[in-house]
Short mmCIF file of C-alpha atoms in Angstrom, two decimals:
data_model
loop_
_atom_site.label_atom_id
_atom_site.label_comp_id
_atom_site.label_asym_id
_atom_site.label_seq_id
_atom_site.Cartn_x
_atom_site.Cartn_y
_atom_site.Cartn_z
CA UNK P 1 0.00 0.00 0.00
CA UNK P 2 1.79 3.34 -0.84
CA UNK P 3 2.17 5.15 2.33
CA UNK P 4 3.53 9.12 3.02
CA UNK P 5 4.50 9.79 6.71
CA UNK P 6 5.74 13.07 8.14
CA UNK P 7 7.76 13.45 11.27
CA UNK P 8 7.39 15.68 13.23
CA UNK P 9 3.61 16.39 14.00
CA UNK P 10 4.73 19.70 15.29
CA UNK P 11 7.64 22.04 15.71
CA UNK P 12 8.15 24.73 17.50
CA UNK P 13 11.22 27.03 16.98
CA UNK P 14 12.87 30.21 17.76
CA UNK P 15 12.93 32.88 15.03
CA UNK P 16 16.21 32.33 13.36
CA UNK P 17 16.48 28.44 14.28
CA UNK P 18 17.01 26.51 11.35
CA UNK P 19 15.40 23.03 11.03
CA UNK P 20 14.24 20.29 9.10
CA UNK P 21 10.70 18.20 8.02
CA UNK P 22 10.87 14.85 6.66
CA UNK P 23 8.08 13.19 4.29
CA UNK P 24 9.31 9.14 3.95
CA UNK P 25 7.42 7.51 1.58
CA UNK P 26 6.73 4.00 0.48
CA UNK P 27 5.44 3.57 -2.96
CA UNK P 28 5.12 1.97 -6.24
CA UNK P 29 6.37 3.91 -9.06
CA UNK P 30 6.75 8.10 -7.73
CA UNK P 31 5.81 10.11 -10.35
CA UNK P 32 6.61 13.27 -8.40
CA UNK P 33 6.96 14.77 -4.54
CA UNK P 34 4.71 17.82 -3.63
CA UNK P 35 5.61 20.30 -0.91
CA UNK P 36 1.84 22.82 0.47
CA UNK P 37 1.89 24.95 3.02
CA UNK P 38 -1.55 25.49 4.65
CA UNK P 39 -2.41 28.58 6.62
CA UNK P 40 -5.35 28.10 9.28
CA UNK P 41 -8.58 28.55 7.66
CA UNK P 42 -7.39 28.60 4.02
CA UNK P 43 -6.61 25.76 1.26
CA UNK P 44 -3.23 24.29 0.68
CA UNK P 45 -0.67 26.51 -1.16
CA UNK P 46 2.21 24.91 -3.74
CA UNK P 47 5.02 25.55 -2.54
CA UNK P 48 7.68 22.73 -4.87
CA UNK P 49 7.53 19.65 -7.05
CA UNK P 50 10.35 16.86 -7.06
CA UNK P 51 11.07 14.46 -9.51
CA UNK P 52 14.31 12.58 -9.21
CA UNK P 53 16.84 11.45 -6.09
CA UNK P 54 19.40 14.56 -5.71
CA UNK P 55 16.87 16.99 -7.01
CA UNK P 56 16.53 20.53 -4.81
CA UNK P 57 14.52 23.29 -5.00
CA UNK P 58 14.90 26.61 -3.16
CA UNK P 59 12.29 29.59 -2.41
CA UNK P 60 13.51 31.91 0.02
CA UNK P 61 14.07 30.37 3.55
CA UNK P 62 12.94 26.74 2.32
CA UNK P 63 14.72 24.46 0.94
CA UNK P 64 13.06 20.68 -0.67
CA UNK P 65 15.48 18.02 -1.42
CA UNK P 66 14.95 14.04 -2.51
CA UNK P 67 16.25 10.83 -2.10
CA UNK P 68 14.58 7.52 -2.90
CA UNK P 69 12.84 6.91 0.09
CA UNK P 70 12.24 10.71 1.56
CA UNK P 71 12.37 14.13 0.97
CA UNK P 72 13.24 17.09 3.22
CA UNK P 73 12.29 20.28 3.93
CA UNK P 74 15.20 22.72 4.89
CA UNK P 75 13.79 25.99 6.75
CA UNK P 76 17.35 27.99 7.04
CA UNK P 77 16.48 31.21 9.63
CA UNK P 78 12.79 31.25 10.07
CA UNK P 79 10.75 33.87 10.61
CA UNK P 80 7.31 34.18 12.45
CA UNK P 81 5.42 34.28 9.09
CA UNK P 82 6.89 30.43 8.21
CA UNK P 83 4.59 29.25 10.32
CA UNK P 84 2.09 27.03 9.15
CA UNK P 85 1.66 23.26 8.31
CA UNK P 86 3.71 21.62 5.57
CA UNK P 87 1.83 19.18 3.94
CA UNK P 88 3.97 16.57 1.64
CA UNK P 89 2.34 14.52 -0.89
CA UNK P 90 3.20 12.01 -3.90
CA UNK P 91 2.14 10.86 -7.27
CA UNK P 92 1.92 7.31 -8.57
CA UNK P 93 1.34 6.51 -11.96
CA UNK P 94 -2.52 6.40 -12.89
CA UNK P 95 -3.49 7.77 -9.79
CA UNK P 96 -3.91 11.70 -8.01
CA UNK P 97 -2.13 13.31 -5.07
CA UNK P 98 -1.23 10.78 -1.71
CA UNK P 99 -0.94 13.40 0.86
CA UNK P 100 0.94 12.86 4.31
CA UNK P 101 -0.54 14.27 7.57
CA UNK P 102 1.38 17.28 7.63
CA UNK P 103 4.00 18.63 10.24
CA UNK P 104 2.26 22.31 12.07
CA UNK P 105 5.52 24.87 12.56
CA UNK P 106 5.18 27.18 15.13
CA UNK P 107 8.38 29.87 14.91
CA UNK P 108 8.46 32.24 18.24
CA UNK P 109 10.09 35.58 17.86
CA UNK Y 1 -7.96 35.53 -11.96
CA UNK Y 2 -9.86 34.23 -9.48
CA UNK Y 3 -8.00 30.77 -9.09
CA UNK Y 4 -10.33 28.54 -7.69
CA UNK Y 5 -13.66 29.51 -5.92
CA UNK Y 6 -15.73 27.28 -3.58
CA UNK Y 7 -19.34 28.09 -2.67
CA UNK Y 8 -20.36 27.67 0.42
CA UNK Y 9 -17.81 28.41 3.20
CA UNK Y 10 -19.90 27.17 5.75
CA UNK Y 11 -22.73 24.62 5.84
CA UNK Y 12 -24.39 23.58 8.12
CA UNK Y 13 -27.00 20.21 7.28
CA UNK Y 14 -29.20 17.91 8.96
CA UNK Y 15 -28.75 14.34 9.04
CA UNK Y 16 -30.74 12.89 5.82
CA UNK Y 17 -30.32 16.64 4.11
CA UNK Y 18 -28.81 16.61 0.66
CA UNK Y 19 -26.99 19.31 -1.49
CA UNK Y 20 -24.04 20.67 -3.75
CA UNK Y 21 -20.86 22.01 -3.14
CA UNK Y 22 -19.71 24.47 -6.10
CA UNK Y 23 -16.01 24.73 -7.43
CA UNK Y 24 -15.46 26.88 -10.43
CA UNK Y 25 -12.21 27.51 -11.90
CA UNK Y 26 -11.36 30.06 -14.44
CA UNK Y 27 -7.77 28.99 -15.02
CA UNK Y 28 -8.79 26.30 -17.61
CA UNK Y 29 -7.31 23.02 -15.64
CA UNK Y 30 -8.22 20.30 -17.54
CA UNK Y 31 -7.58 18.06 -13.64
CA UNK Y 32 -10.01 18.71 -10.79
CA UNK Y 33 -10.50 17.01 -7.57
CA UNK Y 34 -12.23 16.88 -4.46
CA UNK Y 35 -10.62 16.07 -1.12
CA UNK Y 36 -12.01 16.08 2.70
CA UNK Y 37 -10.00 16.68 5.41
CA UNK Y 38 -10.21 15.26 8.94
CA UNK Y 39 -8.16 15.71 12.18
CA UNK Y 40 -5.30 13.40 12.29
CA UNK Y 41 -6.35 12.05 8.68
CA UNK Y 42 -4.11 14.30 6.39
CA UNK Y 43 -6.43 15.06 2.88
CA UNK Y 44 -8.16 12.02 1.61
CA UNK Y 45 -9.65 11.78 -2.29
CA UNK Y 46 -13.00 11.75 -2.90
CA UNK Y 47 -13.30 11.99 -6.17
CA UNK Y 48 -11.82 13.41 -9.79
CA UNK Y 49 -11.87 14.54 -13.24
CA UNK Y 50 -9.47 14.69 -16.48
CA UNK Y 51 -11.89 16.75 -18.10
CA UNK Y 52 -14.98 17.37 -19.24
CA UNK Y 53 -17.26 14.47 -19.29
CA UNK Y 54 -14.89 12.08 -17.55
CA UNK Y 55 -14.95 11.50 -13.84
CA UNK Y 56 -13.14 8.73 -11.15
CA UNK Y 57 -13.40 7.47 -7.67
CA UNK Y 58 -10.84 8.46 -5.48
CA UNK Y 59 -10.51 6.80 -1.96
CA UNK Y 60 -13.36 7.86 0.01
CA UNK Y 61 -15.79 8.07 -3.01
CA UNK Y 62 -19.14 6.67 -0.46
CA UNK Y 63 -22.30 9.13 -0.04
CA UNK Y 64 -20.66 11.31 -2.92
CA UNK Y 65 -21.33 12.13 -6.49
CA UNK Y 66 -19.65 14.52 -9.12
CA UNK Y 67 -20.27 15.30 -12.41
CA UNK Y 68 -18.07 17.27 -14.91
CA UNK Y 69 -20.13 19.22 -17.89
CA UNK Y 70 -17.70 22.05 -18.27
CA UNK Y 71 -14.18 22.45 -18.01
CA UNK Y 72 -14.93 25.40 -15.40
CA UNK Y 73 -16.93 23.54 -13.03
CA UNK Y 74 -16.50 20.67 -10.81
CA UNK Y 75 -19.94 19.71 -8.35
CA UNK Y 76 -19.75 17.81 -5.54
CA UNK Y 77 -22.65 16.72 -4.38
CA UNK Y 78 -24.03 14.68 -0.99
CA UNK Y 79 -26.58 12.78 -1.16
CA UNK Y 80 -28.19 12.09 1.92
CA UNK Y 81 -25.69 13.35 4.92
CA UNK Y 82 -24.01 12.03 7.46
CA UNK Y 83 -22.70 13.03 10.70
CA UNK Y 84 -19.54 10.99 9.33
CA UNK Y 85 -19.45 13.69 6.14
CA UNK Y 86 -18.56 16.41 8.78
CA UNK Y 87 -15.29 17.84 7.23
CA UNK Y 88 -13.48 20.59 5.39
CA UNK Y 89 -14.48 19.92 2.11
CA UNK Y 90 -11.35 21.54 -1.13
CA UNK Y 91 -11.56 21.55 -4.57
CA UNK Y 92 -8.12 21.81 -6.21
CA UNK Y 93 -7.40 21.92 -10.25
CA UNK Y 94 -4.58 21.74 -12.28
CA UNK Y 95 -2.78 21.46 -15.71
CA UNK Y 96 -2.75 17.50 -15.69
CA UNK Y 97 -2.68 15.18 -12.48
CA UNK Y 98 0.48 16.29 -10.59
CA UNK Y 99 2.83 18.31 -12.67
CA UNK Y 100 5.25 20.93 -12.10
CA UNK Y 101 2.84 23.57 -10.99
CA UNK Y 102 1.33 21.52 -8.67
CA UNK Y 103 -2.72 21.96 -7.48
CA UNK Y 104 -4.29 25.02 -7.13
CA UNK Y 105 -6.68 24.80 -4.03
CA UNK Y 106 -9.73 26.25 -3.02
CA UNK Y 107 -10.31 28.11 0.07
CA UNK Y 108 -12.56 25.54 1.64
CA UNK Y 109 -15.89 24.75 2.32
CA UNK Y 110 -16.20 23.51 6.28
CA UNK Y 111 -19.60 21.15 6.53
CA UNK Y 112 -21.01 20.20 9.80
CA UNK Y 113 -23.59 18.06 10.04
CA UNK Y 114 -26.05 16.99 12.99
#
C-alpha cells in the first residue's frame, strides 16, 4: 500500500532556528513529490515539485530536497510568518495526489 | 484571476439533508478534484476529473457524487448526509494530475452536520 508519513507532528522554533521536516514515503512507481503549506482557515498553497533522487529546489528560507525513500524540507532562519503546516504529498502513476498528515511549525520571535 | 472559488464556506446540514458544493475555476485546468480533510487524517480523495465528461473514484468516493459538464466547473454533491461527512471539504485543479505547478486549491468549504 503506498504510504507518506511526516515526522514531526509539530515544531516549535525560535525565530532564526534553522530546522528540518521529513516526508518518507513508500510507494510503487513516484511520479513526483509535492511540498503545500496550509495557513489556518485557508486551502493548501504549492510551494515545490520533485522528480528525481538529488533533485533541490529553493524559495527563500525553504529548501526541498529528494532521495529515494524521503524528501526534506530545509527551513534555514525562520521567521514568524513560516509558520504554518507543511503538507507533503506524492504521485503514482494512474493515480492523483497521496498526501501525508502534515507537520504544524510554530516559529516564536 | 480568481483561481479557484468554492461556494459555500460554511454549511451547516441535517442528518438525511442533501446538497451541492460548487467549485469553479477560471484557469482552464483540464484536472479537478475533491478532497475532505479530517483531524489526524491528512487530505483524503474523494473523487476526480481529467476533463470534461470524464470522472473517477478516489478513496473515500461513499455518499458522494460529481459530475463534470464544463471544463470550469467541478460539483460535488451529498446525497443524503451524514454526521460521518462532517469535514473541510477543497476543490483543487490543475494542468494534468500532478505536474510541475502543482494543485491550485480552493479556500474551503467547512460542513457540519447533525
Amino acid at each position: 500500500e503506498d504510504q507518506v508519513t511526516q515526522s514531526p507532528e509539530a515544531l516549535r522554533l525560535q525565530e532564526g532556528e534553522s530546522s528540518s521536516l521529513n516526508c518518507s514515503y513508500t510507494v510503487s512507481g513516484l511520479r513526483g513529490l509535492f511540498w503545500y503549506r496550509q495557513d489556518p482557515g485557508k486551502g493548501p498553497e504549492f510551494l515545490f515539485t520533485l522528480y528525481s533522487a538529488g533533485e533541490e529546489k529553493e524559495k527563500e528560507r525553504l529548501k526541498a530536497t529528494l532521495t529515494k525513500k524521503e524528501s526534506f524540507l530545509h527551513i534555514t532562519a525562520p521567521k514568524p510568518e513560516d509558520s504554518a503546516t507543511y503538507l507533503c504529498a506524492v504521485q503514482v502513476a494512474g493515480t492523483a495526489l497521496i498526501f501525508g498528515k502534515g507537520t504544524t511549525l510554530s516559529v516564536s520571535s | 484571476n480568481a483561481g479557484v472559488t468554492q461556494t459555500p464556506k460554511f454549511q451547516v446540514l441535517k442528518t438525511g439533508q442533501s446538497m451541492t458544493l460548487q467549485c469553479a475555476q477560471d484557469m482552464n485546468h483540464e484536472y479537478m478534484s475533491w478532497y475532505r480533510q479530517d483531524p489526524g487524517m491528512g487530505l483524503r480523495l474523494i473523487h476526480y476529473s481529467v476533463g470534461a465528461g470524464i470522472t473517477d473514484q478516489g478513496e473515500v468516493p461513499n455518499g458522494y457524487n460529481v459530475s463534470r459538464s464544463t471544463t470550469e466547473d467541478f460539483p460535488l454533491r451529498l446525497l443524503s448526509a451524514a454526521p460521518s461527512q462532517t469535514s473541510v471539504y477543497f476543490c483543487a485543479s490543475s494542468y494534468s494530475t500532478g505536474g510541475a505547478y502543482g494543485y491550485t486549491f480552493g479556500s474551503g468549504t467547512r460542513l457540519t452536520v447533525v
